[in-house]
Each structure stands twice: as structure tokens, then as C-alpha cells.
Amino acid sequence: MPGKELIGKEELKEIMDVMETGVLMRYEFDTERKGVYKVRDFEDAFRAYCGVEHALGVTSGSAALVVALNALGIGPEDEVIVPAFTFVATFEAVCEVGAVPVMADIDDTLNLNPDVIESLITPSTRAVIPVHMCGAMARIDEIVAVARRHNLIVLEDTAQSCGGTYKGRHLGTFGNMGTFSFDYVKTITAAEGGMVITNDKTLADRAEWYHDHGHHHDPALSRGQEKHEFIGFNFRMNELQGAVGLAQFRKLDYIVGEQRRNKAKMKEMLSRLDGVGFRAIPDPDGDTATFIGFHFSDGVTAHTVQKALGENGVDAVIYKDNAWHYLPNWEHFLEYKTMNPRKYPFLNPSNKGVVDYNRERIPVAEDLLGRTLFIQIPVIVSDERWGEIERAVTAAKTVLTA
Ligand SMILES: *Cc1c(COP(=O)(O)O)cnc(C)c1O
């Protein structure tokens, strides 16, 4: 998997710049840090790359969602529409700010289906969070259009599609705000880390203040003298994360390029399997190619292929079986197991909406995620490994025709 395969002397060099000054915090200590601002440099580079006005480094992709939701003013008594196929963090973040996450179905992109949004809107609906899963985009233009019609905020969870584009424009820039993750297994890593991006100055300020206890970061005032307009929290990215993130960011285009090459080769091999089909990708040129998604006519066949590939050293995931990326499998969630005994936000008496996480409400996800396999695309694949993959695919082909 991507960035972590390439950790090397470039990351070390950036870390050493920080260690030589000893200033590990992003704010203050301007004399001691001798011009070294890694988090700020990472933000500047990321902002320019995405073509947006504002970027804010934070401690994780989960924190990025919480910071963005707070900046957007979403909280108790609000509902937020979220696709059932996502990492659990997207739902957790909505709960974390006291709002109720409303489960939505997916389409053949395996991302949020724009056509179901309208049916889920209640007077409490404030926002929708499309999630660009497994490296590729949702029908983001259609989602934004529906949201605009109903005055809903769009927050793009781009944790799994860093570097992806749709019609030439970066994912994460279509909605009011976009968030990214740099955890250890994402396309680029900062060990842990995240980014919040937006073109809206007011939202950018609110995010910045919130993520650092309400500090205004007024260069004319010392940190101890700064005003605090809002109650915030601490989600600051530190300089060591910034250093690793910056070095990794410089490898992003290379990573995506290699993944695309490897994915094309993988697709060619998998195309030999009888009855195989591939995940719909609205703009293949903008795919980060972190995964390849392919499906068969039914779940039994998909599991047969999964077994044959697995026995030959190639792991493929069927997300309907997965405990972390598919809501109907989150037993703790279905039972409203919140840390607070009153089970807020789910049983908040002021919540007017209907909270229903029954899998019958998401027929497309139930069908497609049960017969789609995902294989992760590495950046580096040796000739020997290609040979193994080739043999695994041949084994699957044999099982299918038997
Ligand atoms: C990884 C991920 C997150 C959370 O990011 P962390 O940095 O691990 O907190 C959020 N949403 C999605 C879709 C993710 O895959």
C-alpha cells in the first residue's frame, strides 16, 4: 500500500530539519525554529496542488471530519446523510458533534447514490457527506447539484482518494469543505494526520480557530494574549507529522502514476475471468487506482473467486463481510453503544428524524458489496509478484470454468 512503501531518506531529511531546531510544535517559537515550518509548508503545497484557497493540517482524517463539521456549525438536532459504505470514522464524526448520521445507499460507483438523497431529507437535514471510497470518485457533480437544490452543505470525505480528480478538478474541492487522511495505510502518510480544505475564508477561519482551542493566531499578539471567540479543542498537527507529510506529498503524483500502471495490468489479467465486470468509475482519468473493484453475477461466485485467489497468495476483500467499512455490520452502532449512557445523539428527544439503519433500506449496497471483490494495488510490484498474481488469476479462472 502506497506511501508507506516509499518511506526513506526524503522523510528522514525533513524530520532532521525539525530535530535540528528542536521545535516540534507548529505555532510560536519563531526565533528558535530558524525558518522551519513543516506543517505550514505541507499545507501550502497541498493547497496549491488541490487548487483551493485554504488548507489546514490536523491530527487525523477523523479529526479533519470533526473539525470540518464544527466549522460548518453542525451539531445537535441536525441530521447528516452518509453512505453505508465508508470507514466507520465518517459516522463517528457526525455522532461526535452530536448530530445524527442518516444512512444512504450507494450506486454502481459504490459511492453515495445522488438519486437517494432527496428521499432522506427531513426538516433536520443539514449536510451530506459523499465519501470517495477505494481510490475513486462518487458522482460528485450530481450530488452537489441535489444538495444545492435543497440548501444542504456538502462535506467530501476524501480520505481514500487523495490525488484523485473528476473532470480535471481535485476531489475534495467540489463541496463546501473536503477532508483527507494521512494515516499509515492511506495513499500518502504522516504516520497519523489529516487535512481540511475549503475555498471559504469564513469556514477556514472557523476550522483554524476550533482546531487550536479558539486561538486566532494573530501574528501581532503572543500566544498567551490571543483572543478566543469560540470554544475549541486541540487537533493540531505537529512538526514531525508535517515533515513526513511534506516528504510523502512530493511522492503523491509518482504513487498515483505507478498505481495506475499496475492497476491497468491487473485489470487486463482479471478480464480473463468469465463473467467479470468492473466497478463504475465516472472519470477513469481521475482514479487514484489504489484499489481495483470487480464483480460477478452473484455472491457465491464472488466468494469462490476470493477463495481461489486467497489460496494463491492474493487477498481480495468482499466489503459486505467486512467489520469496519459497512454499516450493517457495526453491531455497536446498531445498538447505539455510545460512551454516554443516555445514547445521544441517537435517542436525543429533540431529534425529529427517524433513525433507521436497517439493511433493507440500502438494496444496492446489499447486492453489489456482496458480489464485488477489491484488490489493493501496490506502488511497487516485483516481476516475481506479478508471476504469483498471474498464477492466482489462472487458478480463479480454472475454478470458474470447472
Ligand atoms: C481512514 C479514513 C478516515 C479516517 O482517517 P484517520 O486518519 O484514520 O482518522 C475517514 N474516512 C475514511 C473514508 C477513511 O478511509
Coordinates of C-alpha atoms and ligand atoms in Angstrom, one line a residue:
M1 CA 0.0 0.0 0.0
P2 CA 1.1 3.4 -1.3
G3 CA 3.0 5.9 0.7
K4 CA 4.3 3.6 3.4
E5 CA 6.1 1.5 0.7
L6 CA 8.2 4.5 -0.1
I7 CA 9.3 5.8 3.3
G8 CA 13.0 6.6 3.0
K9 CA 15.7 9.3 3.1
E10 CA 13.4 12.1 1.9
E11 CA 11.2 11.7 5.0
L12 CA 14.3 11.4 7.2
K13 CA 15.7 14.7 5.8
E14 CA 12.5 16.6 6.6
I15 CA 12.4 15.1 10.1
M16 CA 16.1 16.1 10.7
D17 CA 15.3 19.7 9.7
V18 CA 12.8 19.7 12.6
M19 CA 15.0 17.8 15.0
E20 CA 17.9 20.2 14.4
T21 CA 15.9 23.1 15.7
G22 CA 14.0 21.0 18.4
V23 CA 10.8 22.9 17.8
L24 CA 8.2 20.2 17.4
M25 CA 5.1 22.4 17.6
R26 CA 3.7 24.3 14.6
Y27 CA 2.9 27.5 16.3
E28 CA 5.1 30.0 18.2
F29 CA 8.9 29.8 18.9
D30 CA 9.6 31.8 15.7
T31 CA 13.2 32.6 16.6
E32 CA 14.1 29.0 17.8
R33 CA 12.7 27.3 14.7
K34 CA 15.0 29.2 12.3
G35 CA 12.5 29.3 9.5
V36 CA 11.5 25.7 9.7
Y37 CA 7.7 25.4 9.3
K38 CA 6.9 21.9 8.1
V39 CA 3.2 21.9 8.8
R40 CA 2.8 25.2 7.1
D41 CA 4.8 24.1 4.1
F42 CA 2.8 20.9 3.8
E43 CA -0.5 23.0 3.9
D44 CA 0.8 25.4 1.3
A45 CA 1.9 22.6 -1.0
F46 CA -1.3 20.7 -0.6
R47 CA -3.5 23.8 -1.1
A48 CA -1.7 24.7 -4.3
Y49 CA -1.9 21.1 -5.6
C50 CA -5.7 20.9 -5.0
G51 CA -6.2 24.4 -6.3
V52 CA -8.0 25.7 -3.2
E53 CA -7.6 28.8 -1.1
H54 CA -7.2 27.2 2.3
A55 CA -5.7 24.0 3.8
L56 CA -5.4 23.1 7.5
G57 CA -3.3 20.2 8.8
V58 CA -4.9 18.3 11.7
T59 CA -4.1 15.2 13.7
S60 CA -6.0 12.6 11.7
G61 CA -8.6 12.1 9.0
S62 CA -11.2 11.5 11.7
A63 CA -10.2 14.8 13.4
A64 CA -10.5 16.5 9.9
L65 CA -14.1 15.4 9.7
V66 CA -14.8 16.6 13.3
V67 CA -13.1 20.0 12.7
A68 CA -14.9 20.5 9.4
L69 CA -18.3 19.6 10.9
N70 CA -17.6 22.1 13.8
A71 CA -16.5 24.8 11.3
L72 CA -19.8 24.2 9.4
G73 CA -21.7 24.6 12.6
I74 CA -23.3 21.2 12.5
G75 CA -24.4 19.8 15.9
P76 CA -27.3 18.5 18.0
E77 CA -30.7 18.3 16.3
D78 CA -29.1 18.2 12.8
E79 CA -29.1 15.2 10.5
V80 CA -26.2 14.4 8.1
I81 CA -26.6 12.0 5.2
V82 CA -23.7 9.5 4.9
P83 CA -23.3 6.4 2.6
A84 CA -23.5 3.0 4.3
F85 CA -20.2 2.0 2.6
T86 CA -17.5 4.0 4.3
F87 CA -14.9 3.7 7.1
V88 CA -16.7 3.9 10.4
A89 CA -15.0 7.3 11.1
T90 CA -17.4 9.2 8.9
F91 CA -20.3 8.1 11.0
E92 CA -18.4 8.5 14.3
A93 CA -17.5 12.1 13.4
V94 CA -21.2 13.0 12.9
C95 CA -22.0 11.5 16.3
E96 CA -19.0 13.2 17.8
V97 CA -20.5 16.6 17.1
G98 CA -23.9 15.5 18.4
A99 CA -25.7 15.2 15.0
V100 CA -27.5 12.1 13.8
P101 CA -25.9 10.2 10.8
V102 CA -28.6 9.1 8.3
M103 CA -27.6 6.0 6.3
A104 CA -27.8 6.3 2.5
D105 CA -27.5 3.7 -0.3
I106 CA -24.7 3.6 -2.9
D107 CA -24.8 3.3 -6.7
D108 CA -22.6 1.4 -9.2
T109 CA -19.7 3.7 -8.3
L110 CA -20.0 2.1 -4.9
N111 CA -20.2 5.6 -3.5
L112 CA -23.1 7.7 -2.4
N113 CA -26.0 7.5 -4.8
P114 CA -27.2 11.0 -5.8
D115 CA -30.6 9.7 -6.6
V116 CA -31.4 8.6 -3.0
I117 CA -30.5 11.9 -1.3
E118 CA -33.9 13.6 -1.8
S119 CA -35.8 10.7 -0.2
L120 CA -33.8 11.0 3.0
I121 CA -34.2 14.7 3.5
T122 CA -36.2 15.8 6.6
P123 CA -36.6 19.3 8.2
S124 CA -33.5 18.4 10.3
T125 CA -31.1 17.6 7.4
R126 CA -28.2 20.0 7.2
A127 CA -25.5 18.2 5.2
V128 CA -24.4 15.3 3.1
I129 CA -21.0 13.6 3.2
P130 CA -20.1 11.9 0.0
V131 CA -17.1 9.5 0.6
H132 CA -14.8 8.8 -2.4
M133 CA -14.1 5.2 -1.4
C134 CA -11.3 2.9 -2.5
G135 CA -9.5 5.5 -4.6
A136 CA -12.3 6.7 -6.9
M137 CA -14.9 9.3 -7.1
A138 CA -18.6 9.5 -6.4
R139 CA -20.9 11.2 -9.0
I140 CA -19.9 14.3 -7.2
D141 CA -21.4 16.8 -9.7
E142 CA -24.8 15.3 -9.3
I143 CA -24.5 15.1 -5.5
V144 CA -23.6 18.8 -5.3
A145 CA -26.5 19.7 -7.6
V146 CA -29.0 17.9 -5.5
A147 CA -27.5 19.4 -2.3
R148 CA -27.7 22.9 -3.8
R149 CA -31.3 22.4 -4.7
H150 CA -32.1 21.6 -1.1
N151 CA -29.8 24.0 0.6
L152 CA -27.6 21.3 2.1
I153 CA -23.9 21.6 2.9
V154 CA -21.6 19.2 1.1
L155 CA -18.5 17.8 3.0
E156 CA -16.4 15.5 0.9
D157 CA -14.6 12.7 2.8
T158 CA -11.6 12.2 0.5
A159 CA -9.6 10.1 3.0
Q160 CA -9.3 7.3 0.5
S161 CA -8.8 9.3 -2.7
C162 CA -6.0 11.8 -2.1
G163 CA -4.8 13.0 -5.5
G164 CA -8.0 11.9 -7.3
T165 CA -9.8 14.3 -9.7
Y166 CA -13.1 14.5 -11.5
K167 CA -13.1 16.1 -14.9
G168 CA -9.7 17.6 -14.1
R169 CA -10.8 19.1 -10.7
H170 CA -9.5 17.7 -7.4
L171 CA -11.7 15.6 -5.3
G172 CA -12.4 17.4 -2.0
T173 CA -12.9 20.7 -3.8
F174 CA -16.5 20.2 -5.1
G175 CA -18.3 20.7 -1.8
N176 CA -18.2 23.4 0.9
M177 CA -15.2 21.6 2.6
G178 CA -13.1 18.5 1.9
T179 CA -11.2 16.3 4.3
F180 CA -8.2 13.9 3.8
S181 CA -6.4 11.3 5.9
F182 CA -2.7 10.6 6.1
D183 CA -2.9 7.6 8.5
Y184 CA -0.4 4.8 8.0
V185 CA -2.3 3.0 5.3
K186 CA -3.5 5.9 3.2
T187 CA -2.2 7.0 -0.2
I188 CA 0.3 9.3 1.5
T189 CA 1.1 9.0 5.2
A190 CA 2.2 11.3 8.0
A191 CA 2.1 8.3 10.5
E192 CA -1.2 9.9 11.5
G193 CA -2.6 13.1 10.1
G194 CA -5.3 14.8 8.2
M195 CA -6.1 17.9 6.1
V196 CA -9.2 20.1 5.8
I197 CA -9.6 22.2 2.6
T198 CA -12.0 24.9 1.6
N199 CA -12.4 27.9 -0.6
D200 CA -14.5 29.7 2.0
K201 CA -12.5 32.1 4.2
T202 CA -15.1 32.1 7.0
L203 CA -15.1 28.3 7.2
A204 CA -11.3 28.2 7.0
D205 CA -11.0 30.6 9.9
R206 CA -13.6 28.7 12.0
A207 CA -11.7 25.5 11.3
E208 CA -8.4 27.0 12.3
W209 CA -9.7 28.5 15.5
Y210 CA -11.6 25.4 16.5
H211 CA -8.7 23.1 16.0
D212 CA -6.5 25.0 18.4
H213 CA -8.7 25.9 21.4
G214 CA -10.1 29.0 19.7
H215 CA -6.7 30.7 19.1
H216 CA -6.9 33.4 16.5
H217 CA -3.2 33.0 15.5
D218 CA -2.8 36.8 15.3
P219 CA 0.9 37.5 14.4
A220 CA 0.7 40.8 16.3
L221 CA -0.1 39.1 19.6
S222 CA 1.8 36.5 21.7
R223 CA 0.0 33.2 22.0
G224 CA -0.9 33.9 25.7
Q225 CA -2.5 37.2 24.7
E226 CA -4.7 35.9 21.8
K227 CA -8.4 36.2 21.9
H228 CA -10.8 33.3 21.8
E229 CA -14.0 33.8 20.0
F230 CA -15.2 30.2 20.2
I231 CA -14.7 27.2 22.4
G232 CA -12.4 24.9 20.5
F233 CA -10.3 21.8 21.1
N234 CA -6.8 20.5 20.2
F235 CA -6.4 18.8 16.8
R236 CA -3.1 20.5 15.9
M237 CA -0.8 18.6 13.5
N238 CA 2.8 18.6 14.9
E239 CA 6.0 19.4 13.1
L240 CA 7.1 15.8 12.8
Q241 CA 3.9 14.8 11.1
G242 CA 4.2 17.9 8.9
A243 CA 7.8 16.8 8.0
V244 CA 6.8 13.2 7.0
G245 CA 3.6 14.5 5.3
L246 CA 5.6 17.0 3.2
A247 CA 8.1 14.4 2.0
Q248 CA 5.2 12.0 1.2
F249 CA 3.2 14.7 -0.6
R250 CA 6.1 15.2 -3.0
K251 CA 5.7 11.5 -3.9
L252 CA 2.0 11.6 -4.5
D253 CA 2.0 12.0 -8.2
Y254 CA 4.5 9.2 -8.6
I255 CA 2.5 7.0 -6.3
V256 CA -0.7 7.6 -8.3
G257 CA 1.1 7.1 -11.6
E258 CA 2.6 3.8 -10.6
Q259 CA -0.7 2.6 -9.1
R260 CA -2.5 3.4 -12.4
R261 CA 0.1 1.4 -14.4
N262 CA -0.2 -1.5 -12.0
K263 CA -4.0 -1.3 -12.0
A264 CA -4.2 -1.4 -15.8
K265 CA -2.1 -4.5 -15.9
M266 CA -4.2 -6.1 -13.1
K267 CA -7.4 -5.3 -15.0
E268 CA -6.0 -6.9 -18.1
M269 CA -5.4 -10.1 -16.1
L270 CA -8.7 -10.1 -14.3
S271 CA -10.6 -9.5 -17.6
R272 CA -9.8 -13.1 -18.5
L273 CA -12.2 -14.3 -15.8
D274 CA -15.6 -15.4 -17.2
G275 CA -18.5 -13.2 -16.2
V276 CA -16.3 -10.5 -14.6
G277 CA -17.4 -6.8 -14.5
F278 CA -15.7 -3.8 -13.1
R279 CA -16.7 -1.0 -10.7
A280 CA -18.1 2.0 -12.5
I281 CA -15.7 5.0 -12.3
P282 CA -17.3 8.2 -13.6
D283 CA -14.0 9.7 -14.7
P284 CA -11.3 6.9 -15.1
D285 CA -8.6 9.6 -15.7
G286 CA -9.1 10.8 -12.1
D287 CA -8.9 7.4 -10.5
T288 CA -6.1 7.2 -7.9
A289 CA -6.0 3.4 -8.6
T290 CA -5.5 2.5 -5.0
F291 CA -7.8 -0.5 -5.5
I292 CA -9.4 -2.4 -8.3
G293 CA -13.1 -3.4 -7.8
F294 CA -14.5 -6.2 -9.8
H295 CA -17.8 -8.1 -9.6
F296 CA -19.5 -11.3 -10.6
S297 CA -23.2 -12.1 -11.1
D298 CA -23.7 -13.4 -7.5
G299 CA -22.1 -13.7 -4.1
V300 CA -21.4 -17.4 -4.3
T301 CA -19.3 -16.9 -7.4
A302 CA -17.5 -13.9 -5.9
H303 CA -16.6 -15.9 -2.8
T304 CA -15.4 -18.8 -5.0
V305 CA -13.0 -16.4 -6.8
Q306 CA -12.0 -14.9 -3.4
K307 CA -11.1 -18.3 -2.1
A308 CA -9.1 -19.3 -5.2
L309 CA -7.2 -16.0 -5.2
G310 CA -6.5 -16.2 -1.5
E311 CA -5.2 -19.8 -1.6
N312 CA -2.7 -18.5 -4.2
G313 CA -1.5 -15.6 -2.2
V314 CA -3.7 -12.7 -3.5
D315 CA -6.0 -11.2 -0.9
A316 CA -9.3 -9.8 -2.1
V317 CA -11.9 -8.1 0.2
I318 CA -15.7 -8.5 -0.1
Y319 CA -16.8 -5.5 1.9
K320 CA -20.2 -6.9 2.8
D321 CA -18.2 -9.3 5.1
N322 CA -16.0 -6.5 6.5
A323 CA -16.5 -5.3 10.1
W324 CA -15.2 -1.8 9.6
H325 CA -16.5 -0.4 6.3
Y326 CA -20.1 -1.4 6.1
L327 CA -22.7 0.0 8.5
P328 CA -25.0 -3.1 8.8
N329 CA -22.0 -5.0 10.3
W330 CA -21.4 -2.4 13.0
E331 CA -23.2 -4.1 15.9
H332 CA -22.0 -1.5 18.4
F333 CA -23.6 1.2 16.2
L334 CA -26.8 -0.7 15.6
E335 CA -27.2 -1.0 19.4
Y336 CA -26.4 2.7 19.9
K337 CA -23.4 1.9 22.2
T338 CA -22.3 5.4 22.9
M339 CA -20.0 6.3 25.7
N340 CA -22.7 8.3 27.3
P341 CA -25.4 6.2 29.0
R342 CA -28.2 8.3 27.5
K343 CA -27.3 7.2 24.0
Y344 CA -27.1 10.6 22.5
P345 CA -27.3 11.6 19.7
F346 CA -29.4 8.5 18.7
L347 CA -32.0 8.9 21.4
N348 CA -31.9 12.6 21.7
P349 CA -35.5 13.5 22.4
S350 CA -35.2 16.7 20.3
N351 CA -34.2 14.7 17.2
K352 CA -37.1 14.7 14.9
G353 CA -35.8 12.4 12.2
V354 CA -36.2 8.7 12.0
V355 CA -33.0 6.8 12.7
D356 CA -33.1 3.5 10.8
Y357 CA -30.1 1.5 10.0
N358 CA -31.9 -1.5 8.6
R359 CA -30.1 -3.1 5.7
E360 CA -33.4 -3.3 3.8
R361 CA -33.1 0.4 3.2
I362 CA -29.9 0.0 1.2
P363 CA -30.7 -2.6 -1.5
V364 CA -27.9 -1.6 -3.9
A365 CA -25.2 -1.9 -1.3
E366 CA -26.6 -5.2 -0.1
D367 CA -26.4 -6.5 -3.6
L368 CA -23.2 -5.0 -5.1
L369 CA -21.0 -5.2 -2.0
G370 CA -21.8 -8.9 -1.6
R371 CA -20.5 -9.7 -5.1
T372 CA -17.7 -7.2 -5.6
L373 CA -14.1 -8.0 -4.8
F374 CA -11.4 -5.4 -4.1
I375 CA -7.7 -6.0 -4.5
Q376 CA -5.3 -3.3 -3.3
I377 CA -2.9 -2.0 -5.9
P378 CA 0.7 -1.6 -4.6
V379 CA 3.1 1.0 -5.9
I380 CA 5.9 -1.5 -6.2
V381 CA 5.3 -4.9 -7.7
S382 CA 8.2 -7.2 -8.5
D383 CA 8.3 -9.4 -11.5
E384 CA 8.1 -12.4 -9.1
R385 CA 5.0 -10.9 -7.6
W386 CA 3.4 -10.4 -11.0
G387 CA 4.1 -14.1 -11.6
E388 CA 2.2 -15.0 -8.4
I389 CA -0.7 -12.8 -9.3
E390 CA -0.8 -14.3 -12.8
R391 CA -1.0 -17.8 -11.3
A392 CA -3.7 -16.8 -8.8
V393 CA -5.8 -15.4 -11.6
T394 CA -5.3 -18.5 -13.6
A395 CA -6.4 -20.6 -10.6
A396 CA -9.5 -18.5 -10.3
K397 CA -10.3 -18.9 -14.0
T398 CA -10.0 -22.7 -13.6
V399 CA -12.3 -22.7 -10.6
L400 CA -14.9 -20.6 -12.5
T401 CA -15.0 -22.8 -15.6
A402 CA -15.0 -26.1 -13.5
Ligands
LIG1 C1 -9.2 6.4 7.0 C2 -10.5 7.1 6.8 C3 -10.9 8.1 7.7 C4 -10.2 8.4 9.0 O1 -8.9 8.8 8.9 P1 -7.9 8.5 10.1 O2 -6.7 9.4 9.7 O3 -7.6 7.1 10.1 O4 -8.5 9.0 11.3 C5 -12.1 8.7 7.4 N1 -12.9 8.3 6.4 C6 -12.5 7.4 5.5 C7 -13.3 7.0 4.3 C8 -11.3 6.7 5.7 O5 -10.9 5.7 4.9

